[in-house]
């Protein structure tokens, strides 16, 4: 059973809170988490929600309430997680390209840390020696993910310490007696193929003997969810089976046992989210009919930035004749959400909903063109709660300094 909000629920929410609006369904997040828990069904496997997908504190609190841990990509995300009530042992900080003082701050919070460069590893060793167990992020030189922009493990990627520098890692570890507690690899987002995760476990398998104090193997995030009709996501059952077999192989070969960690972002929140917009103008041209909504890439940049497909539905005219429309926004730059998309007939004022808007939707929104970012609403057990107020004009002036 999967819970999606009905068109009627979405229309009522739009009437109550206005548009543009992000709406999240907490029950769908829970359901996705349960799917992971049930598939793996092992105390040895932990899930850390990659909160860069959606950091609203009410979402973080929900994630915590269902027993999921949290992965952060900046020290501020880590502080939001602390604010949301996560214990430090349930917070993971996997950063990239950061100054060492962020790592020091993470240590002072007592959270789990994955280090992503030799330079920071060396600084870490000098300062903490054996006193603070730490993970290292590796770059395995594996090409994976939905498109190059969201691929992070390949041989020209800036992420992680390149695997060919293993001898440097071991040298630094030994020199400073660093307690390397974990190995981390995240090869990309929207990885459908289970074999990609298993390639990473092959890499881990060979590395284990080099790290005598390992406690966890972290495979990152990247589970694919369907965006289009008929599209399929990562086969979680198949992945779980193979990961558990990998655990056994490790135990038999090395007589050692490790926690396996995952950091799903999209998988947990993508399908839980909707962007509700209203049609401002219809414009018929010889090329296409434009339906211009009260949004743009300032609210949902994925279609423009990654050529990502988002299902768009007219929920004000469910029985309307199907016609083709080009859905654009109100930004002074080309902001095409979809070109010539078949939709139920659109009238000005109709509500168009964008599906799969929970992950990297609001989170990548901006105030471009001095427009407000959308408000956010969370639906929990059928009841709706405002979790971020709509911005107002004063918000655009906040922090501005006017010396003249
Ligand atoms: N762990 C690490 C270290 C990551 O860098 C990421 C995503 C994740 C976990 C979560 O990946 P997910 O399960 O959400 O695929 N803005 C892009 C996605 C960028 C992902 C960046 N890192 C998009 O909208 O497609």
mmCIF file with all atom_site columns, C-alpha atoms and ligand atoms in Angstrom, residues 48-53 71-73 92 94-95 114 137 147 149-152 159 184-191 218-224 227 262-269 301-302 305-306 308 310 359-361 364, ligand 1:
data_model
loop_
_atom_site.group_PDB
_atom_site.id
_atom_site.type_symbol
_atom_site.label_atom_id
_atom_site.label_alt_id
_atom_site.label_comp_id
_atom_site.label_asym_id
_atom_site.label_entity_id
_atom_site.label_seq_id
_atom_site.pdbx_PDB_ins_code
_atom_site.Cartn_x
_atom_site.Cartn_y
_atom_site.Cartn_z
_atom_site.occupancy
_atom_site.B_iso_or_equiv
_atom_site.pdbx_formal_charge
_atom_site.auth_seq_id
_atom_site.auth_comp_id
_atom_site.auth_asym_id
_atom_site.auth_atom_id
_atom_site.pdbx_PDB_model_num
ATOM   1  C CA  . UNK A 1 48  ? 21.046 7.944  7.737   1.00 0.00 ? 48  UNK A CA  1
ATOM   2  C CA  . UNK A 1 49  ? 18.653 10.275 5.919   1.00 0.00 ? 49  UNK A CA  1
ATOM   3  C CA  . UNK A 1 50  ? 20.723 12.552 3.613   1.00 0.00 ? 50  UNK A CA  1
ATOM   4  C CA  . UNK A 1 51  ? 19.037 15.706 4.769   1.00 0.00 ? 51  UNK A CA  1
ATOM   5  C CA  . UNK A 1 52  ? 20.471 17.888 1.990   1.00 0.00 ? 52  UNK A CA  1
ATOM   6  C CA  . UNK A 1 53  ? 17.400 16.662 0.082   1.00 0.00 ? 53  UNK A CA  1
ATOM   7  C CA  . UNK A 1 71  ? 23.474 12.378 7.316   1.00 0.00 ? 71  UNK A CA  1
ATOM   8  C CA  . UNK A 1 72  ? 24.596 15.988 6.962   1.00 0.00 ? 72  UNK A CA  1
ATOM   9  C CA  . UNK A 1 73  ? 26.669 17.707 4.314   1.00 0.00 ? 73  UNK A CA  1
ATOM   10 C CA  . UNK A 1 92  ? 26.765 11.607 10.414  1.00 0.00 ? 92  UNK A CA  1
ATOM   11 C CA  . UNK A 1 94  ? 29.927 13.649 5.245   1.00 0.00 ? 94  UNK A CA  1
ATOM   12 C CA  . UNK A 1 95  ? 31.360 16.825 3.854   1.00 0.00 ? 95  UNK A CA  1
ATOM   13 C CA  . UNK A 1 114 ? 33.672 11.089 7.203   1.00 0.00 ? 114 UNK A CA  1
ATOM   14 C CA  . UNK A 1 137 ? 35.355 9.001  2.045   1.00 0.00 ? 137 UNK A CA  1
ATOM   15 C CA  . UNK A 1 147 ? 23.566 11.971 -15.180 1.00 0.00 ? 147 UNK A CA  1
ATOM   16 C CA  . UNK A 1 149 ? 26.007 16.305 -12.720 1.00 0.00 ? 149 UNK A CA  1
ATOM   17 C CA  . UNK A 1 150 ? 24.894 13.879 -10.026 1.00 0.00 ? 150 UNK A CA  1
ATOM   18 C CA  . UNK A 1 151 ? 27.723 11.375 -10.500 1.00 0.00 ? 151 UNK A CA  1
ATOM   19 C CA  . UNK A 1 152 ? 30.345 11.571 -7.762  1.00 0.00 ? 152 UNK A CA  1
ATOM   20 C CA  . UNK A 1 159 ? 34.607 13.785 -4.122  1.00 0.00 ? 159 UNK A CA  1
ATOM   21 C CA  . UNK A 1 184 ? 32.561 5.647  2.823   1.00 0.00 ? 184 UNK A CA  1
ATOM   22 C CA  . UNK A 1 185 ? 31.691 5.698  -0.869  1.00 0.00 ? 185 UNK A CA  1
ATOM   23 C CA  . UNK A 1 186 ? 28.834 7.567  -2.545  1.00 0.00 ? 186 UNK A CA  1
ATOM   24 C CA  . UNK A 1 187 ? 28.980 7.113  -6.303  1.00 0.00 ? 187 UNK A CA  1
ATOM   25 C CA  . UNK A 1 188 ? 25.972 9.208  -7.318  1.00 0.00 ? 188 UNK A CA  1
ATOM   26 C CA  . UNK A 1 189 ? 22.247 9.796  -7.264  1.00 0.00 ? 189 UNK A CA  1
ATOM   27 C CA  . UNK A 1 190 ? 19.499 7.845  -9.040  1.00 0.00 ? 190 UNK A CA  1
ATOM   28 C CA  . UNK A 1 191 ? 21.378 4.559  -9.227  1.00 0.00 ? 191 UNK A CA  1
ATOM   29 C CA  . UNK A 1 218 ? 29.108 3.262  4.389   1.00 0.00 ? 218 UNK A CA  1
ATOM   30 C CA  . UNK A 1 219 ? 27.649 2.897  0.895   1.00 0.00 ? 219 UNK A CA  1
ATOM   31 C CA  . UNK A 1 220 ? 26.192 6.411  0.709   1.00 0.00 ? 220 UNK A CA  1
ATOM   32 C CA  . UNK A 1 221 ? 22.837 7.170  -0.868  1.00 0.00 ? 221 UNK A CA  1
ATOM   33 C CA  . UNK A 1 222 ? 21.590 7.196  -4.435  1.00 0.00 ? 222 UNK A CA  1
ATOM   34 C CA  . UNK A 1 223 ? 18.624 4.792  -4.481  1.00 0.00 ? 223 UNK A CA  1
ATOM   35 C CA  . UNK A 1 224 ? 16.500 5.623  -7.496  1.00 0.00 ? 224 UNK A CA  1
ATOM   36 C CA  . UNK A 1 227 ? 9.802  9.976  -11.639 1.00 0.00 ? 227 UNK A CA  1
ATOM   37 C CA  . UNK A 1 262 ? 23.318 3.905  3.835   1.00 0.00 ? 262 UNK A CA  1
ATOM   38 C CA  . UNK A 1 263 ? 22.476 7.580  3.306   1.00 0.00 ? 263 UNK A CA  1
ATOM   39 C CA  . UNK A 1 264 ? 19.250 7.748  1.293   1.00 0.00 ? 264 UNK A CA  1
ATOM   40 C CA  . UNK A 1 265 ? 17.924 11.207 0.455   1.00 0.00 ? 265 UNK A CA  1
ATOM   41 C CA  . UNK A 1 266 ? 15.612 11.029 -2.565  1.00 0.00 ? 266 UNK A CA  1
ATOM   42 C CA  . UNK A 1 267 ? 14.356 7.590  -1.643  1.00 0.00 ? 267 UNK A CA  1
ATOM   43 C CA  . UNK A 1 268 ? 12.866 8.843  1.589   1.00 0.00 ? 268 UNK A CA  1
ATOM   44 C CA  . UNK A 1 269 ? 11.413 12.199 0.590   1.00 0.00 ? 269 UNK A CA  1
ATOM   45 C CA  . UNK A 1 301 ? 15.357 23.910 -10.602 1.00 0.00 ? 301 UNK A CA  1
ATOM   46 C CA  . UNK A 1 302 ? 15.675 20.193 -11.335 1.00 0.00 ? 302 UNK A CA  1
ATOM   47 C CA  . UNK A 1 305 ? 19.492 22.067 -14.184 1.00 0.00 ? 305 UNK A CA  1
ATOM   48 C CA  . UNK A 1 306 ? 19.436 18.312 -14.792 1.00 0.00 ? 306 UNK A CA  1
ATOM   49 C CA  . UNK A 1 308 ? 14.915 16.122 -14.932 1.00 0.00 ? 308 UNK A CA  1
ATOM   50 C CA  . UNK A 1 310 ? 8.697  15.773 -13.155 1.00 0.00 ? 310 UNK A CA  1
ATOM   51 C CA  . UNK A 1 359 ? 13.865 15.975 -2.679  1.00 0.00 ? 359 UNK A CA  1
ATOM   52 C CA  . UNK A 1 360 ? 16.043 18.879 -3.837  1.00 0.00 ? 360 UNK A CA  1
ATOM   53 C CA  . UNK A 1 361 ? 12.976 21.026 -4.500  1.00 0.00 ? 361 UNK A CA  1
ATOM   54 C CA  . UNK A 1 364 ? 17.543 24.271 -4.027  1.00 0.00 ? 364 UNK A CA  1
HETATM 55 N N1  . LIG B 2 .   ? 25.312 10.839 0.587   1.00 0.00 ? 1   LIG B N1  1
HETATM 56 C C1  . LIG B 2 .   ? 26.136 11.712 -0.014  1.00 0.00 ? 1   LIG B C1  1
HETATM 57 C C2  . LIG B 2 .   ? 27.524 11.793 0.418   1.00 0.00 ? 1   LIG B C2  1
HETATM 58 C C3  . LIG B 2 .   ? 25.659 12.532 -1.055  1.00 0.00 ? 1   LIG B C3  1
HETATM 59 O O1  . LIG B 2 .   ? 26.474 13.387 -1.653  1.00 0.00 ? 1   LIG B O1  1
HETATM 60 C C4  . LIG B 2 .   ? 24.295 12.458 -1.437  1.00 0.00 ? 1   LIG B C4  1
HETATM 61 C C5  . LIG B 2 .   ? 23.752 13.308 -2.484  1.00 0.00 ? 1   LIG B C5  1
HETATM 62 C C6  . LIG B 2 .   ? 23.457 11.529 -0.771  1.00 0.00 ? 1   LIG B C6  1
HETATM 63 C C7  . LIG B 2 .   ? 24.014 10.733 0.226   1.00 0.00 ? 1   LIG B C7  1
HETATM 64 C C8  . LIG B 2 .   ? 22.000 11.371 -1.099  1.00 0.00 ? 1   LIG B C8  1
HETATM 65 O O2  . LIG B 2 .   ? 21.773 10.987 -2.407  1.00 0.00 ? 1   LIG B O2  1
HETATM 66 P P1  . LIG B 2 .   ? 20.292 10.611 -2.854  1.00 0.00 ? 1   LIG B P1  1
HETATM 67 O O3  . LIG B 2 .   ? 19.882 9.388  -2.075  1.00 0.00 ? 1   LIG B O3  1
HETATM 68 O O4  . LIG B 2 .   ? 19.421 11.744 -2.524  1.00 0.00 ? 1   LIG B O4  1
HETATM 69 O O5  . LIG B 2 .   ? 20.360 10.343 -4.304  1.00 0.00 ? 1   LIG B O5  1
HETATM 70 N N2  . LIG B 2 .   ? 20.361 17.734 -6.439  1.00 0.00 ? 1   LIG B N2  1
HETATM 71 C C9  . LIG B 2 .   ? 20.451 16.504 -7.215  1.00 0.00 ? 1   LIG B C9  1
HETATM 72 C C10 . LIG B 2 .   ? 20.986 15.362 -6.376  1.00 0.00 ? 1   LIG B C10 1
HETATM 73 C C11 . LIG B 2 .   ? 22.347 15.673 -5.808  1.00 0.00 ? 1   LIG B C11 1
HETATM 74 C C12 . LIG B 2 .   ? 22.760 14.689 -4.775  1.00 0.00 ? 1   LIG B C12 1
HETATM 75 C C13 . LIG B 2 .   ? 23.987 15.140 -4.031  1.00 0.00 ? 1   LIG B C13 1
HETATM 76 N N3  . LIG B 2 .   ? 24.437 14.205 -3.083  1.00 0.00 ? 1   LIG B N3  1
HETATM 77 C C14 . LIG B 2 .   ? 19.079 16.179 -7.798  1.00 0.00 ? 1   LIG B C14 1
HETATM 78 O O6  . LIG B 2 .   ? 18.143 16.923 -7.552  1.00 0.00 ? 1   LIG B O6  1
HETATM 79 O O7  . LIG B 2 .   ? 18.950 15.206 -8.530  1.00 0.00 ? 1   LIG B O7  1
#
